[in-house]
Short mmCIF file of C-alpha atoms in Angstrom, two decimals:
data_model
loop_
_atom_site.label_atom_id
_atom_site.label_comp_id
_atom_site.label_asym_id
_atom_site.label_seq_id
_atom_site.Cartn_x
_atom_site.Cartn_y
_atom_site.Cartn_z
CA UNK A 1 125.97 160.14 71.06
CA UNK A 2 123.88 163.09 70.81
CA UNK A 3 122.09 164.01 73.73
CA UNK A 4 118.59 166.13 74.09
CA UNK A 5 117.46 166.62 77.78
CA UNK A 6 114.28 168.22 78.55
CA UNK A 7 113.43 170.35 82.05
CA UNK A 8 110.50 168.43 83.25
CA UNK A 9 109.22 164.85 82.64
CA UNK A 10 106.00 166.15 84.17
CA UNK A 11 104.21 168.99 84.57
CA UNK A 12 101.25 170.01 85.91
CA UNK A 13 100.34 173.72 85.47
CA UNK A 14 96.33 175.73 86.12
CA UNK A 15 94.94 177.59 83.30
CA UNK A 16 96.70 180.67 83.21
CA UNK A 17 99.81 180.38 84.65
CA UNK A 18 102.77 181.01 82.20
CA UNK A 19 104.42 177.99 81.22
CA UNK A 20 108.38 177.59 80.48
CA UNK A 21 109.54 174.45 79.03
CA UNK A 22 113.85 174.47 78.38
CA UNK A 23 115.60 172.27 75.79
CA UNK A 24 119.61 171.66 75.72
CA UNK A 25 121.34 169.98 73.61
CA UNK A 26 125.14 169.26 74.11
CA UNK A 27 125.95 168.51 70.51
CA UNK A 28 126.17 172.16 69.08
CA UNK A 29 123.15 171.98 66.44
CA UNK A 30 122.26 174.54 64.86
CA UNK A 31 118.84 173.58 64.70
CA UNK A 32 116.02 172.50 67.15
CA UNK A 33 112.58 172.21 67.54
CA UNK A 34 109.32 171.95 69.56
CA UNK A 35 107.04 169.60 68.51
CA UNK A 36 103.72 168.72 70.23
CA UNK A 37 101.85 164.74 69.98
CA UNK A 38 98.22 163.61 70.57
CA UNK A 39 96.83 160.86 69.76
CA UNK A 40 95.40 160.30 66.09
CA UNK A 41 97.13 163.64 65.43
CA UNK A 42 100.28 162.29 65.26
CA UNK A 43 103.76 165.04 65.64
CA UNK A 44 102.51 168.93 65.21
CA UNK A 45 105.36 171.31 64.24
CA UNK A 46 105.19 174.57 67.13
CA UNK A 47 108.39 176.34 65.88
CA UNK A 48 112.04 175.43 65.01
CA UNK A 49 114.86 177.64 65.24
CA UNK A 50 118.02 177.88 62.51
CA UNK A 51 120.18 179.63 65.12
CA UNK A 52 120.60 182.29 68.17
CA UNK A 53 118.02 184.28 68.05
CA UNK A 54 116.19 182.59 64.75
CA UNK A 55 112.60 181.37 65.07
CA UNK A 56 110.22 180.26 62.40
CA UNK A 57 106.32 179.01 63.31
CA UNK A 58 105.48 175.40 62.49
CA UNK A 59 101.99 174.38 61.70
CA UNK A 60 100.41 175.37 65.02
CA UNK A 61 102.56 178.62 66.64
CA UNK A 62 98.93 180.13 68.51
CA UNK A 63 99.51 180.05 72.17
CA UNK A 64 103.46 179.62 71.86
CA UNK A 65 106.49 181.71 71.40
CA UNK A 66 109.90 180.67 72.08
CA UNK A 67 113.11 181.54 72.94
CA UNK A 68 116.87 180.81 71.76
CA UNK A 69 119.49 182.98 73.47
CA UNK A 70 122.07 180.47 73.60
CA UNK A 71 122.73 177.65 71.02
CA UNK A 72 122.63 174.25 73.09
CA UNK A 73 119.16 175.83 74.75
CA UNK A 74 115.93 176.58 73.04
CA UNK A 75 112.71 177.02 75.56
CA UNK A 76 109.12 177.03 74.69
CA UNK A 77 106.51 179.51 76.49
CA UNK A 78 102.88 179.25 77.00
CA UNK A 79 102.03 182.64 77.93
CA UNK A 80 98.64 181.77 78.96
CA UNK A 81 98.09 178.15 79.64
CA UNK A 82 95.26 176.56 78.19
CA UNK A 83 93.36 173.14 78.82
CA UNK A 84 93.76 172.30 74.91
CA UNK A 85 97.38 172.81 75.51
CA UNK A 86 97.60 169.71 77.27
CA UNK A 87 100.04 167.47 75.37
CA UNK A 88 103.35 165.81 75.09
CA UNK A 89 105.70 168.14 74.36
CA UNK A 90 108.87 167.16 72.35
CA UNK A 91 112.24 169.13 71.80
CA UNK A 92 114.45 167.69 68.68
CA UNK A 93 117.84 168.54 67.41
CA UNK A 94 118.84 168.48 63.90
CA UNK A 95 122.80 167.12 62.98
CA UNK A 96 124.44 169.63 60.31
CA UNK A 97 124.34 168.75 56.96
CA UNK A 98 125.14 165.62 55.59
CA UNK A 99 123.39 163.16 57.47
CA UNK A 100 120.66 165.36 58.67
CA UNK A 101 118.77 162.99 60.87
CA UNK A 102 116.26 164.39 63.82
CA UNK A 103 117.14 163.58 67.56
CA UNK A 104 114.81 163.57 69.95
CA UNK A 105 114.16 164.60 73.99
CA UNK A 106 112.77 162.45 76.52
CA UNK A 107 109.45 164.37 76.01
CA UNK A 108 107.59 166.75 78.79
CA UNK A 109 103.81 165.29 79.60
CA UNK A 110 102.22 168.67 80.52
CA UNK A 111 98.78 168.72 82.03
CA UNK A 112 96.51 172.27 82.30
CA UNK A 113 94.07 171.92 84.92
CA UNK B 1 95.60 165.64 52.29
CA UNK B 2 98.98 165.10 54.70
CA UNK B 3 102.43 164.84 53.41
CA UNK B 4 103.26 161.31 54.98
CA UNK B 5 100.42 159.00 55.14
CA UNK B 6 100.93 155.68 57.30
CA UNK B 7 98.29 153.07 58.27
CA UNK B 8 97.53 153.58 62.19
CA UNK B 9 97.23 149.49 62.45
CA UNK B 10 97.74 148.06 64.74
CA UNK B 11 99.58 145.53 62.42
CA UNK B 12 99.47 141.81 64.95
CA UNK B 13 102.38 139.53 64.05
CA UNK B 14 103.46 136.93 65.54
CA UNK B 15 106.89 136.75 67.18
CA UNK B 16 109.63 135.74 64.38
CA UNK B 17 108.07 136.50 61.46
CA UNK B 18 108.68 139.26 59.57
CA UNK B 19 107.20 142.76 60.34
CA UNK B 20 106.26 145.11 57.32
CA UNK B 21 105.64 148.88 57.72
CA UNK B 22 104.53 150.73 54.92
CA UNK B 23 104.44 154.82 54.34
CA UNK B 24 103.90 156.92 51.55
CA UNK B 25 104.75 160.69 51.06
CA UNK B 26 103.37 163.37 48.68
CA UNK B 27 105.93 165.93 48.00
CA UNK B 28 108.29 164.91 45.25
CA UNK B 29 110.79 167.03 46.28
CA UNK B 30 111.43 164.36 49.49
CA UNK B 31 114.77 163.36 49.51
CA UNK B 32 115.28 161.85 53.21
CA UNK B 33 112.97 159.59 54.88
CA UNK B 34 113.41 158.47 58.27
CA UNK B 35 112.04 155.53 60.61
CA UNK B 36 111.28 156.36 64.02
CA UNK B 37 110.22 153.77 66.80
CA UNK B 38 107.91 154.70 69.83
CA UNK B 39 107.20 153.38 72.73
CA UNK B 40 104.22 153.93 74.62
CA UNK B 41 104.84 157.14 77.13
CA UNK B 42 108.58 157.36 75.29
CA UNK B 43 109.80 159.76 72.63
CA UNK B 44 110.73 158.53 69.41
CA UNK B 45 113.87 156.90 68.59
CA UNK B 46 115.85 156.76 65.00
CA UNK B 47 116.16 153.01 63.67
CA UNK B 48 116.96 154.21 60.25
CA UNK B 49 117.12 157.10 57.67
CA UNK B 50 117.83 156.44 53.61
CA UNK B 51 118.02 158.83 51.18
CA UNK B 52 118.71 156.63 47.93
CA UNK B 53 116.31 153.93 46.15
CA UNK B 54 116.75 150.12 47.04
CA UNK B 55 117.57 148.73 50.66
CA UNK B 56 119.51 149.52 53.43
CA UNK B 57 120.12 146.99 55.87
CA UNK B 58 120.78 147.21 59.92
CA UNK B 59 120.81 144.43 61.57
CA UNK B 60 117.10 143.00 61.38
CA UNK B 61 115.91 145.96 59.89
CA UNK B 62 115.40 147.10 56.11
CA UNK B 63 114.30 150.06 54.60
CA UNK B 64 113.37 150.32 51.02
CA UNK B 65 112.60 153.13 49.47
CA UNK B 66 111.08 153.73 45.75
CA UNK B 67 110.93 157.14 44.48
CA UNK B 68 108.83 156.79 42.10
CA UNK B 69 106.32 155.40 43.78
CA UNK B 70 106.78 157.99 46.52
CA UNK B 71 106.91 154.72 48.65
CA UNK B 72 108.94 153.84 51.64
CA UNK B 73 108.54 150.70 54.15
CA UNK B 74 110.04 149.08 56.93
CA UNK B 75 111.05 145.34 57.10
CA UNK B 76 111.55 143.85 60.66
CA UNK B 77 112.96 140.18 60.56
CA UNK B 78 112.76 137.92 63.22
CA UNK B 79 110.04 139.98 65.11
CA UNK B 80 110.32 139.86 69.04
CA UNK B 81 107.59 140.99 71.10
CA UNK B 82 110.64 144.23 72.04
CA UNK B 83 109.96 145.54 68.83
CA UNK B 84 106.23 146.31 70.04
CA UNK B 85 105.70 149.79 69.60
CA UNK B 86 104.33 152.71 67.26
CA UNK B 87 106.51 153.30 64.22
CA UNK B 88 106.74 156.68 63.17
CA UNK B 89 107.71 157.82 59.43
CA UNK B 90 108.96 161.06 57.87
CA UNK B 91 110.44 162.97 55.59
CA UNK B 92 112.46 165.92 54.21
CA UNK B 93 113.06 167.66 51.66
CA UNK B 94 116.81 169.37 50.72
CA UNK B 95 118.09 171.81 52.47
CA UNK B 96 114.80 172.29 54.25
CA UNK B 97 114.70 171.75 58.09
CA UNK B 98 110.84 171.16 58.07
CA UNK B 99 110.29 167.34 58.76
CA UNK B 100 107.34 165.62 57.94
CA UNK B 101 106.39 162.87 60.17
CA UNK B 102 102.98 160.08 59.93
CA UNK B 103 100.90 159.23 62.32
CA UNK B 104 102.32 156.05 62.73
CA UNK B 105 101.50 152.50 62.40
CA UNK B 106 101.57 150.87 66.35
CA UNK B 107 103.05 147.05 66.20
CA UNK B 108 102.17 143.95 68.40
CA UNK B 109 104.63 141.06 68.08
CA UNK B 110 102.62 138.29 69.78
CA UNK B 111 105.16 135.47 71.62
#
């Protein structure tokens, strides 16, 4: 079974502070992403990563970056947390090719006071 | 306009009937579509991906998918008031590692 496992269930962090939020995966993907939900806006795209080291920005990268120095880990950083940053905040892994199917973490439910 | 459109619902059924979930998807090039289920404060979980036209079956669950249509759904037999929760769609297209995912369409199975 593929497994995704996410730092924090919950966080609660005051505008400002920097913000780390680590990913692992013990299935040795290549691939992984950070995704972010709200409600009515459904699954946003922050960035993904193709391998050590390789990044690409989603749909909404402003206010992220991220950081892959080890395959089975991929973090996401909020250098300056924001209120509109609050969010669910999802980490996925990608099986190789073939049956390329998307698993997901257990989500972290981060709140900027 | 968004790449995988899905009504929000919520879709009310009541329990042991059958459950459809409907999606459609603008980019041609698609070739993988996925169903994901949600529940509330949970990530999503994969029920079912197909990548062919027609049906595929799992257990109480059937996907159909019709390319030409750019059309994809999600049949849930026997409905139990379990299978509660927001269904998430999405796609992909070869070779890509962008997925595309809906807003979702949240369920109620009524006992």
């Amino acid at each position: 079974d593929v497994k995704v496992t996410q730092s924090s269930r919950y966080l609660v962090k005051r505008t400002g502070e920097k913000v780390f939020l680590e990913c692992v995966q013990d299935m040795d993907h290549e691939n992984m992403f950070w995704y972010r939900q709200d409600p009515g806006l459904g699954l946003r795209l922050i960035y993904f990563s193709y391998d050590v080291k390789m990044k690409e920005k989603g749909d909404i990268p402003e206010g992220y970056s991220v950081s892959r120095e080890k395959k089975e880990r991929f973090s996401l950083i909020l250098e300056s947390a924001s209120t509109n940053q609050t969010s669910m905040y999802l980490c996925a892994s990608k099986t190789p090719r073939g049956l390329e199917t998307q698993y997901f973490g257990p989500g972290t439910r981060l709140l900027v006071l | 306009q968004k790449e995988v459109e899905q009504n929000s619902g919520p879709l009310s059924v009541p329990e042991g009937a059958i459950a459809s979930l409907n999606c459609t998807y603008s980019d041609r090039g698609s070739q993988s579509f996925f169903w994901y289920r949600q529940y509330s404060g949970k990530s999503p979980e994969l029920i079912m991906s197909i990548y062919s036209n027609g049906d595929k079956e799992d257990g109480r669950f059937t996907a159909q998918l019709n390319k030409a249509s750019q059309y994809v759904s999600l049949l849930i037999r026997d409905s139990q008031p379990s299978d509660s929760a927001t269904y998430l769609c999405a796609s992909r297209r070869y070779n890509f590692n962008k997925f595309y995912f809906g807003s979702g369409t949240k369920l109620n199975v009524k006992p």
